[in-house]
Amino acid sequence: MMALDQTAKIWLTDTFADDVTFEEPMSRHTSFQVGGPAEALVRPKDKGDLVRLVQWATEHGIAYMPLGAGSNILVRENGIQGIVILLAGCLLSIAHNKAAATAPCITADAGVKLADVCSYALKHGLQGFNFALGIPGTLGGSIRVNAGTSGGCMGDVVESVTLLMPQGSFRSLNKTDLAFSYRKLDWPIDTTFETGCEPIILEAVLCLQQADQHSIRNEAGRILKQRNKHQPWAASSAGCVFKNPLEGRSAGQLIDMAGLKGKRIGDAEVSTKHANFIINKGRATANDMLALIDLIQSIVYERFHIQLETEVRIVG
Ligand code: EPU
């Protein structure tokens, strides 16, 4: 895999002008607000820009990584080699089919925030997406990690996705091709390209049900109230840091029982409200976050013989 040389930087600058920045701190683009620089960060204006970029990067053996809202990712201090493609803020269209004879489906672009999908569904009386209320990511990112809550997950509603392949072509996959499991999506696609880069989710069709707007609104109110009561969503965090073990107690319960609420390394702190959240109290670094994650894993293992796995993606 190649790092960016001068020729690559010139092409990026000529092609994307103000929409490319070099040595861009990832702390500006992640909800943890930590992380070293991306060699280059590009904000494509539209699908055309995105296709051109991915095709060029693959032809030149340059790695790229799509990024949505940066809400489930921890970037190490040494940053990211290659190009980060920021999809939040572009690819924003959303619509639904209004034909009464067919099941109501929303078609939305990858860059649409889940909160906006929730509002859209609410406005049009479409039920089945309230589970995502309060999840801070974009549609593309949340499908990639099968984000969810106890009320449901992306795999429950995704009907199909359109992918941009590393060579620049498009491919559609139906739900029968997509293997969703707990916070995981496997797709039946060979991703052994030279750069090791994956396809990028461009858009998705979500299947919902028509319902009474009033009841959806009431349900939404209840869910948000619960969320705010139990989770520190206003703080700088990446949501739950660890996956729940497949059976038995949840990660939050185990960390809590290990007495780790409020435990701090530098400015990284285990939330006092929900123990599976780590909060950046101000000036935390990626190393503080990683050290706290290690500490939690070793103390929980010592106490309960359970190895907690991170749900947050660690990159760099
Ligand atoms: N609990 C504690 N102490 C804590 C936190 C939780 O004792 O500090 C207990 C709770 O009282 C409850 C149990 O642990 O009895 C489970 O907690 P909760 O209902 O908060 O759910 P969770 O399993 O910790 C999951 C998702 C969340 C999602 C919530 C609510 C995972 C890893 N987490 O949390 O998703 O919001 O359910 O639906 O699956 C995320 O993925 O980023 C995320 C926050």
GROMACS .gro file of C-alpha atoms and ligand atoms in nm:
model
  360
    1MET     CA    1   0.000   0.000   0.000
    2MET     CA    2   0.137   0.340  -0.098
    3ALA     CA    3   0.154   0.652   0.112
    4LEU     CA    4   0.059   0.973  -0.065
    5ASP     CA    5   0.342   1.106  -0.278
    6GLN     CA    6   0.369   1.452  -0.428
    7THR     CA    7   0.198   1.350  -0.755
    8ALA     CA    8  -0.096   1.209  -0.561
    9LYS     CA    9  -0.126   1.526  -0.354
   10ILE     CA   10  -0.123   1.739  -0.670
   11TRP     CA   11  -0.400   1.528  -0.828
   12LEU     CA   12  -0.610   1.552  -0.514
   13THR     CA   13  -0.563   1.930  -0.492
   14ASP     CA   14  -0.637   1.981  -0.865
   15THR     CA   15  -0.946   1.762  -0.846
   16PHE     CA   16  -1.098   1.857  -0.510
   17ALA     CA   17  -0.958   2.208  -0.444
   18ASP     CA   18  -1.097   2.325  -0.107
   19ASP     CA   19  -1.263   1.988  -0.046
   20VAL     CA   20  -0.932   1.817   0.031
   21THR     CA   21  -0.711   1.884   0.332
   22PHE     CA   22  -0.383   1.719   0.422
   23GLU     CA   23  -0.267   1.607   0.766
   24GLU     CA   24  -0.621   1.664   0.892
   25PRO     CA   25  -0.661   1.589   1.266
   26MET     CA   26  -0.921   1.316   1.310
   27SER     CA   27  -1.009   1.465   1.649
   28ARG     CA   28  -1.215   1.713   1.443
   29HIS     CA   29  -1.419   1.436   1.281
   30THR     CA   30  -1.485   1.185   1.558
   31SER     CA   31  -1.728   1.207   1.846
   32PHE     CA   32  -1.453   1.098   2.089
   33GLN     CA   33  -1.267   1.408   1.967
   34VAL     CA   34  -0.931   1.231   1.972
   35GLY     CA   35  -0.700   1.087   1.709
   36GLY     CA   36  -0.403   1.176   1.492
   37PRO     CA   37  -0.411   1.310   1.136
   38ALA     CA   38  -0.541   1.154   0.817
   39GLU     CA   39  -0.283   1.192   0.539
   40ALA     CA   40  -0.564   1.340   0.333
   41LEU     CA   41  -0.931   1.399   0.400
   42VAL     CA   42  -1.170   1.452   0.108
   43ARG     CA   43  -1.530   1.574   0.122
   44PRO     CA   44  -1.680   1.459  -0.209
   45LYS     CA   45  -1.954   1.693  -0.332
   46ASP     CA   46  -2.159   1.417  -0.494
   47LYS     CA   47  -2.154   1.058  -0.617
   48GLY     CA   48  -1.955   1.159  -0.927
   49ASP     CA   49  -1.674   1.296  -0.708
   50LEU     CA   50  -1.683   0.986  -0.493
   51VAL     CA   51  -1.660   0.745  -0.787
   52ARG     CA   52  -1.370   0.941  -0.940
   53LEU     CA   53  -1.181   0.938  -0.609
   54VAL     CA   54  -1.229   0.568  -0.532
   55GLN     CA   55  -1.140   0.460  -0.885
   56TRP     CA   56  -0.824   0.674  -0.885
   57ALA     CA   57  -0.716   0.556  -0.539
   58THR     CA   58  -0.761   0.189  -0.632
   59GLU     CA   59  -0.573   0.233  -0.962
   60HIS     CA   60  -0.283   0.393  -0.774
   61GLY     CA   61  -0.276   0.145  -0.484
   62ILE     CA   62  -0.374   0.413  -0.232
   63ALA     CA   63  -0.586   0.315   0.066
   64TYR     CA   64  -0.908   0.497   0.148
   65MET     CA   65  -1.148   0.475   0.438
   66PRO     CA   66  -1.508   0.600   0.432
   67LEU     CA   67  -1.617   0.793   0.739
   68GLY     CA   68  -1.970   0.889   0.837
   69ALA     CA   69  -2.035   1.088   1.152
   70GLY     CA   70  -1.725   0.942   1.322
   71SER     CA   71  -1.940   0.831   1.611
   72ASN     CA   72  -1.822   0.470   1.651
   73ILE     CA   73  -1.452   0.500   1.586
   74LEU     CA   74  -1.133   0.552   1.785
   75VAL     CA   75  -0.839   0.679   1.579
   76ARG     CA   76  -0.494   0.616   1.725
   77GLU     CA   77  -0.245   0.900   1.775
   78ASN     CA   78  -0.041   0.804   1.469
   79GLY     CA   79  -0.341   0.880   1.247
   80ILE     CA   80  -0.459   0.722   0.923
   81GLN     CA   81  -0.250   0.640   0.617
   82GLY     CA   82  -0.411   0.722   0.286
   83ILE     CA   83  -0.739   0.905   0.231
   84VAL     CA   84  -1.033   0.946   0.464
   85ILE     CA   85  -1.351   1.006   0.264
   86LEU     CA   86  -1.599   1.207   0.468
   87LEU     CA   87  -1.951   1.107   0.365
   88ALA     CA   88  -2.144   1.295   0.634
   89GLY     CA   89  -2.252   1.618   0.469
   90CYS     CA   90  -2.273   1.472   0.119
   91LEU     CA   91  -2.496   1.196  -0.026
   92LEU     CA   92  -2.800   1.335   0.150
   93SER     CA   93  -3.108   1.244  -0.051
   94ILE     CA   94  -3.403   1.070   0.113
   95ALA     CA   95  -3.743   0.971  -0.029
   96HIS     CA   96  -4.007   0.700   0.000
   97ASN     CA   97  -4.249   0.521  -0.229
   98LYS     CA   98  -4.603   0.642  -0.185
   99ALA     CA   99  -4.788   0.373  -0.382
  100ALA     CA  100  -5.053   0.231  -0.150
  101ALA     CA  101  -5.025  -0.122  -0.293
  102THR     CA  102  -4.661  -0.171  -0.196
  103ALA     CA  103  -4.490  -0.189   0.143
  104PRO     CA  104  -4.357   0.154   0.237
  105CYS     CA  105  -3.983   0.180   0.179
  106ILE     CA  106  -3.746   0.469   0.240
  107THR     CA  107  -3.457   0.505  -0.005
  108ALA     CA  108  -3.179   0.712   0.149
  109ASP     CA  109  -2.818   0.799   0.075
  110ALA     CA  110  -2.536   0.684   0.300
  111GLY     CA  111  -2.456   1.032   0.433
  112VAL     CA  112  -2.803   1.092   0.580
  113LYS     CA  113  -2.793   1.106   0.962
  114LEU     CA  114  -3.000   0.838   1.136
  115ALA     CA  115  -3.173   1.119   1.327
  116ASP     CA  116  -3.293   1.254   0.991
  117VAL     CA  117  -3.420   0.911   0.884
  118CYS     CA  118  -3.608   0.894   1.217
  119SER     CA  119  -3.763   1.238   1.161
  120TYR     CA  120  -3.852   1.152   0.800
  121ALA     CA  121  -4.022   0.828   0.907
  122LEU     CA  122  -4.212   1.010   1.179
  123LYS     CA  123  -4.328   1.285   0.943
  124HIS     CA  124  -4.460   1.033   0.691
  125GLY     CA  125  -4.621   0.798   0.942
  126LEU     CA  126  -4.374   0.514   0.881
  127GLN     CA  127  -4.319   0.278   1.170
  128GLY     CA  128  -4.020   0.056   1.244
  129PHE     CA  129  -3.731   0.299   1.273
  130ASN     CA  130  -3.780   0.442   1.621
  131PHE     CA  131  -3.526   0.192   1.759
  132ALA     CA  132  -3.257   0.416   1.601
  133LEU     CA  133  -3.360   0.728   1.792
  134GLY     CA  134  -3.055   0.872   1.965
  135ILE     CA  135  -2.799   0.673   1.763
  136PRO     CA  136  -2.569   0.948   1.637
  137GLY     CA  137  -2.430   0.795   1.313
  138THR     CA  138  -2.502   0.816   0.942
  139LEU     CA  139  -2.701   0.557   0.750
  140GLY     CA  140  -2.394   0.411   0.575
  141GLY     CA  141  -2.188   0.376   0.891
  142SER     CA  142  -2.472   0.233   1.092
  143ILE     CA  143  -2.547  -0.033   0.830
  144ARG     CA  144  -2.177  -0.123   0.809
  145VAL     CA  145  -2.165  -0.199   1.183
  146ASN     CA  146  -2.528  -0.309   1.213
  147ALA     CA  147  -2.591  -0.043   1.477
  148GLY     CA  148  -2.884  -0.098   1.703
  149THR     CA  149  -3.044  -0.092   2.042
  150SER     CA  150  -3.257  -0.333   2.241
  151GLY     CA  151  -3.547  -0.217   2.017
  152GLY     CA  152  -3.392  -0.336   1.692
  153CYS     CA  153  -3.098  -0.302   1.457
  154MET     CA  154  -3.028  -0.192   1.102
  155GLY     CA  155  -3.042  -0.552   0.980
  156ASP     CA  156  -3.413  -0.562   1.077
  157VAL     CA  157  -3.508  -0.291   0.828
  158VAL     CA  158  -3.251  -0.298   0.544
  159GLU     CA  159  -3.411  -0.434   0.226
  160SER     CA  160  -3.115  -0.372  -0.005
  161VAL     CA  161  -2.797  -0.167  -0.041
  162THR     CA  162  -2.611  -0.019  -0.336
  163LEU     CA  163  -2.235  -0.041  -0.311
  164LEU     CA  164  -1.957   0.146  -0.485
  165MET     CA  165  -1.691  -0.114  -0.558
  166PRO     CA  166  -1.321  -0.023  -0.529
  167GLN     CA  167  -1.285  -0.035  -0.911
  168GLY     CA  168  -1.559   0.227  -0.947
  169SER     CA  169  -1.852   0.005  -1.050
  170PHE     CA  170  -2.186  -0.026  -0.867
  171ARG     CA  171  -2.336  -0.338  -0.717
  172SER     CA  172  -2.670  -0.399  -0.551
  173LEU     CA  173  -2.719  -0.652  -0.274
  174ASN     CA  174  -3.053  -0.767  -0.135
  175LYS     CA  175  -3.112  -0.851   0.227
  176THR     CA  176  -3.080  -1.220   0.145
  177ASP     CA  177  -2.717  -1.149   0.041
  178LEU     CA  178  -2.639  -0.962   0.362
  179ALA     CA  179  -2.553  -1.154   0.678
  180PHE     CA  180  -2.639  -0.927   0.970
  181SER     CA  181  -2.551  -1.045   1.319
  182TYR     CA  182  -2.503  -0.868   1.652
  183ARG     CA  183  -2.327  -0.538   1.560
  184LYS     CA  184  -2.182  -0.700   1.248
  185LEU     CA  185  -2.247  -0.718   0.875
  186ASP     CA  186  -2.079  -0.973   0.648
  187TRP     CA  187  -2.126  -0.939   0.274
  188PRO     CA  188  -2.054  -1.205   0.017
  189ILE     CA  189  -1.795  -0.999  -0.164
  190ASP     CA  190  -1.430  -1.067  -0.227
  191THR     CA  191  -1.253  -0.767  -0.073
  192THR     CA  192  -0.902  -0.885  -0.149
  193PHE     CA  193  -0.812  -0.584  -0.359
  194GLU     CA  194  -0.452  -0.468  -0.359
  195THR     CA  195  -0.534  -0.181  -0.124
  196GLY     CA  196  -0.743  -0.400   0.105
  197CYS     CA  197  -1.017  -0.137   0.074
  198GLU     CA  198  -1.381  -0.228   0.103
  199PRO     CA  199  -1.677  -0.133  -0.110
  200ILE     CA  200  -1.857   0.181   0.013
  201ILE     CA  201  -2.229   0.178   0.090
  202LEU     CA  202  -2.387   0.446  -0.132
  203GLU     CA  203  -2.754   0.409  -0.051
  204ALA     CA  204  -3.000   0.175   0.112
  205VAL     CA  205  -3.365   0.084   0.093
  206LEU     CA  206  -3.534   0.047   0.433
  207CYS     CA  207  -3.862  -0.137   0.465
  208LEU     CA  208  -4.107   0.002   0.722
  209GLN     CA  209  -4.478  -0.014   0.795
  210GLN     CA  210  -4.748   0.250   0.753
  211ALA     CA  211  -4.891   0.351   1.089
  212ASP     CA  212  -5.061   0.623   1.281
  213GLN     CA  213  -4.832   0.923   1.327
  214HIS     CA  214  -4.959   0.989   1.678
  215SER     CA  215  -4.861   0.645   1.807
  216ILE     CA  216  -4.515   0.663   1.646
  217ARG     CA  217  -4.460   1.003   1.806
  218ASN     CA  218  -4.562   0.871   2.149
  219GLU     CA  219  -4.331   0.574   2.115
  220ALA     CA  220  -4.046   0.807   2.007
  221GLY     CA  221  -4.102   1.026   2.312
  222ARG     CA  222  -4.085   0.725   2.544
  223ILE     CA  223  -3.766   0.592   2.385
  224LEU     CA  224  -3.586   0.927   2.397
  225LYS     CA  225  -3.684   0.977   2.759
  226GLN     CA  226  -3.536   0.636   2.851
  227ARG     CA  227  -3.222   0.715   2.653
  228ASN     CA  228  -3.163   1.043   2.828
  229LYS     CA  229  -3.228   0.887   3.164
  230HIS     CA  230  -2.977   0.602   3.126
  231GLN     CA  231  -2.714   0.719   2.877
  232PRO     CA  232  -2.480   1.020   2.865
  233TRP     CA  233  -2.556   1.112   2.503
  234ALA     CA  234  -2.477   1.482   2.544
  235ALA     CA  235  -2.113   1.408   2.638
  236SER     CA  236  -1.826   1.343   2.390
  237SER     CA  237  -1.840   0.966   2.357
  238ALA     CA  238  -1.871   0.693   2.096
  239GLY     CA  239  -2.175   0.527   2.252
  240CYS     CA  240  -2.119   0.182   2.395
  241VAL     CA  241  -1.750   0.094   2.380
  242PHE     CA  242  -1.784  -0.284   2.425
  243LYS     CA  243  -2.013  -0.542   2.271
  244ASN     CA  244  -2.238  -0.720   2.515
  245PRO     CA  245  -2.131  -1.077   2.588
  246LEU     CA  246  -2.358  -1.322   2.404
  247GLU     CA  247  -2.518  -1.434   2.728
  248GLY     CA  248  -2.534  -1.325   3.087
  249ARG     CA  249  -2.471  -0.974   3.208
  250SER     CA  250  -2.428  -0.677   2.974
  251ALA     CA  251  -2.090  -0.509   2.934
  252GLY     CA  252  -2.223  -0.202   3.119
  253GLN     CA  253  -2.333  -0.414   3.414
  254LEU     CA  254  -1.998  -0.598   3.434
  255ILE     CA  255  -1.796  -0.274   3.424
  256ASP     CA  256  -2.026  -0.121   3.682
  257MET     CA  257  -1.999  -0.427   3.911
  258ALA     CA  258  -1.619  -0.410   3.877
  259GLY     CA  259  -1.644  -0.066   4.041
  260LEU     CA  260  -1.513   0.120   3.739
  261LYS     CA  261  -1.772   0.397   3.700
  262GLY     CA  262  -1.588   0.729   3.719
  263LYS     CA  263  -1.246   0.561   3.665
  264ARG     CA  264  -1.024   0.807   3.484
  265ILE     CA  265  -0.703   0.800   3.282
  266GLY     CA  266  -0.603   1.150   3.177
  267ASP     CA  267  -0.926   1.308   3.055
  268ALA     CA  268  -1.084   0.974   2.954
  269GLU     CA  269  -1.349   0.869   3.206
  270VAL     CA  270  -1.584   0.575   3.245
  271SER     CA  271  -1.926   0.743   3.247
  272THR     CA  272  -2.086   0.765   3.589
  273LYS     CA  273  -2.426   0.732   3.418
  274HIS     CA  274  -2.365   0.422   3.199
  275ALA     CA  275  -2.049   0.220   3.252
  276ASN     CA  276  -2.020   0.107   2.888
  277PHE     CA  277  -1.958   0.466   2.776
  278ILE     CA  278  -1.618   0.636   2.791
  279ILE     CA  279  -1.633   1.014   2.797
  280ASN     CA  280  -1.375   1.264   2.679
  281LYS     CA  281  -1.385   1.512   2.963
  282GLY     CA  282  -1.194   1.773   2.764
  283ARG     CA  283  -0.839   1.698   2.661
  284ALA     CA  284  -0.828   1.318   2.644
  285THR     CA  285  -0.593   1.164   2.390
  286ALA     CA  286  -0.637   0.842   2.194
  287ASN     CA  287  -0.373   0.690   2.424
  288ASP     CA  288  -0.583   0.778   2.731
  289MET     CA  289  -0.885   0.610   2.569
  290LEU     CA  290  -0.685   0.301   2.471
  291ALA     CA  291  -0.529   0.273   2.817
  292LEU     CA  292  -0.871   0.296   2.981
  293ILE     CA  293  -1.011   0.033   2.742
  294ASP     CA  294  -0.719  -0.201   2.831
  295LEU     CA  295  -0.769  -0.140   3.201
  296ILE     CA  296  -1.143  -0.215   3.182
  297GLN     CA  297  -1.078  -0.533   2.984
  298SER     CA  298  -0.818  -0.661   3.229
  299ILE     CA  299  -1.018  -0.578   3.544
  300VAL     CA  300  -1.339  -0.731   3.403
  301TYR     CA  301  -1.139  -1.039   3.299
  302GLU     CA  302  -0.981  -1.072   3.644
  303ARG     CA  303  -1.318  -1.038   3.817
  304PHE     CA  304  -1.549  -1.234   3.587
  305HIS     CA  305  -1.327  -1.428   3.340
  306ILE     CA  306  -1.505  -1.255   3.055
  307GLN     CA  307  -1.309  -1.100   2.771
  308LEU     CA  308  -1.490  -0.784   2.659
  309GLU     CA  309  -1.459  -0.709   2.289
  310THR     CA  310  -1.469  -0.351   2.163
  311GLU     CA  311  -1.771  -0.247   1.963
  312VAL     CA  312  -1.603   0.083   1.877
  313ARG     CA  313  -1.372   0.039   1.577
  314ILE     CA  314  -1.009   0.115   1.657
  315VAL     CA  315  -0.815   0.238   1.352
  316GLY     CA  316  -0.476   0.385   1.268
  317EPU     N1  317  -2.642  -0.139   3.363
  317EPU     C1  318  -2.578  -0.128   3.482
  317EPU     N2  319  -2.482  -0.033   3.494
  317EPU     C2  320  -2.448   0.049   3.392
  317EPU     C3  321  -2.514   0.035   3.268
  317EPU     C4  322  -2.612  -0.061   3.256
  317EPU     O1  323  -2.605  -0.198   3.577
  317EPU     O2  324  -2.360   0.134   3.410
  317EPU     C5  325  -2.747  -0.239   3.349
  317EPU     C6  326  -2.883  -0.179   3.318
  317EPU     O3  327  -2.949  -0.138   3.433
  317EPU     C7  328  -2.950  -0.293   3.245
  317EPU     C8  329  -2.837  -0.363   3.174
  317EPU     O4  330  -2.716  -0.321   3.236
  317EPU     O5  331  -3.007  -0.381   3.337
  317EPU     C9  332  -2.831  -0.329   3.026
  317EPU     O6  333  -2.814  -0.190   3.011
  317EPU     P1  334  -2.887  -0.106   2.898
  317EPU     O7  335  -3.032  -0.133   2.900
  317EPU     O8  336  -2.840   0.033   2.911
  317EPU     O9  337  -2.837  -0.169   2.764
  317EPU     P2  338  -2.694  -0.205   2.713
  317EPU    O10  339  -2.697  -0.350   2.686
  317EPU    O11  340  -2.587  -0.153   2.804
  317EPU    C10  341  -2.751  -0.172   2.463
  317EPU    C11  342  -2.675  -0.119   2.344
  317EPU    C12  343  -2.688   0.033   2.339
  317EPU    C13  344  -2.835   0.072   2.337
  317EPU    C14  345  -2.901   0.015   2.463
  317EPU    C15  346  -3.049   0.049   2.476
  317EPU    C16  347  -2.481  -0.262   2.311
  317EPU    C17  348  -2.335  -0.281   2.333
  317EPU     N3  349  -2.534  -0.153   2.360
  317EPU    O12  350  -2.685  -0.122   2.579
  317EPU    O13  351  -2.628   0.074   2.221
  317EPU    O14  352  -2.847   0.212   2.331
  317EPU    O15  353  -2.886  -0.128   2.461
  317EPU    O16  354  -3.122  -0.010   2.375
  317EPU    O17  355  -2.544  -0.347   2.246
  317EPU    C18  356  -2.429   0.155   2.123
  317EPU    O18  357  -2.430   0.053   2.055
  317EPU    O19  358  -2.344   0.245   2.109
  317EPU    C19  359  -2.526   0.166   2.227
  317EPU    C20  360  -2.518   0.257   2.322
   0.00000   0.00000   0.00000
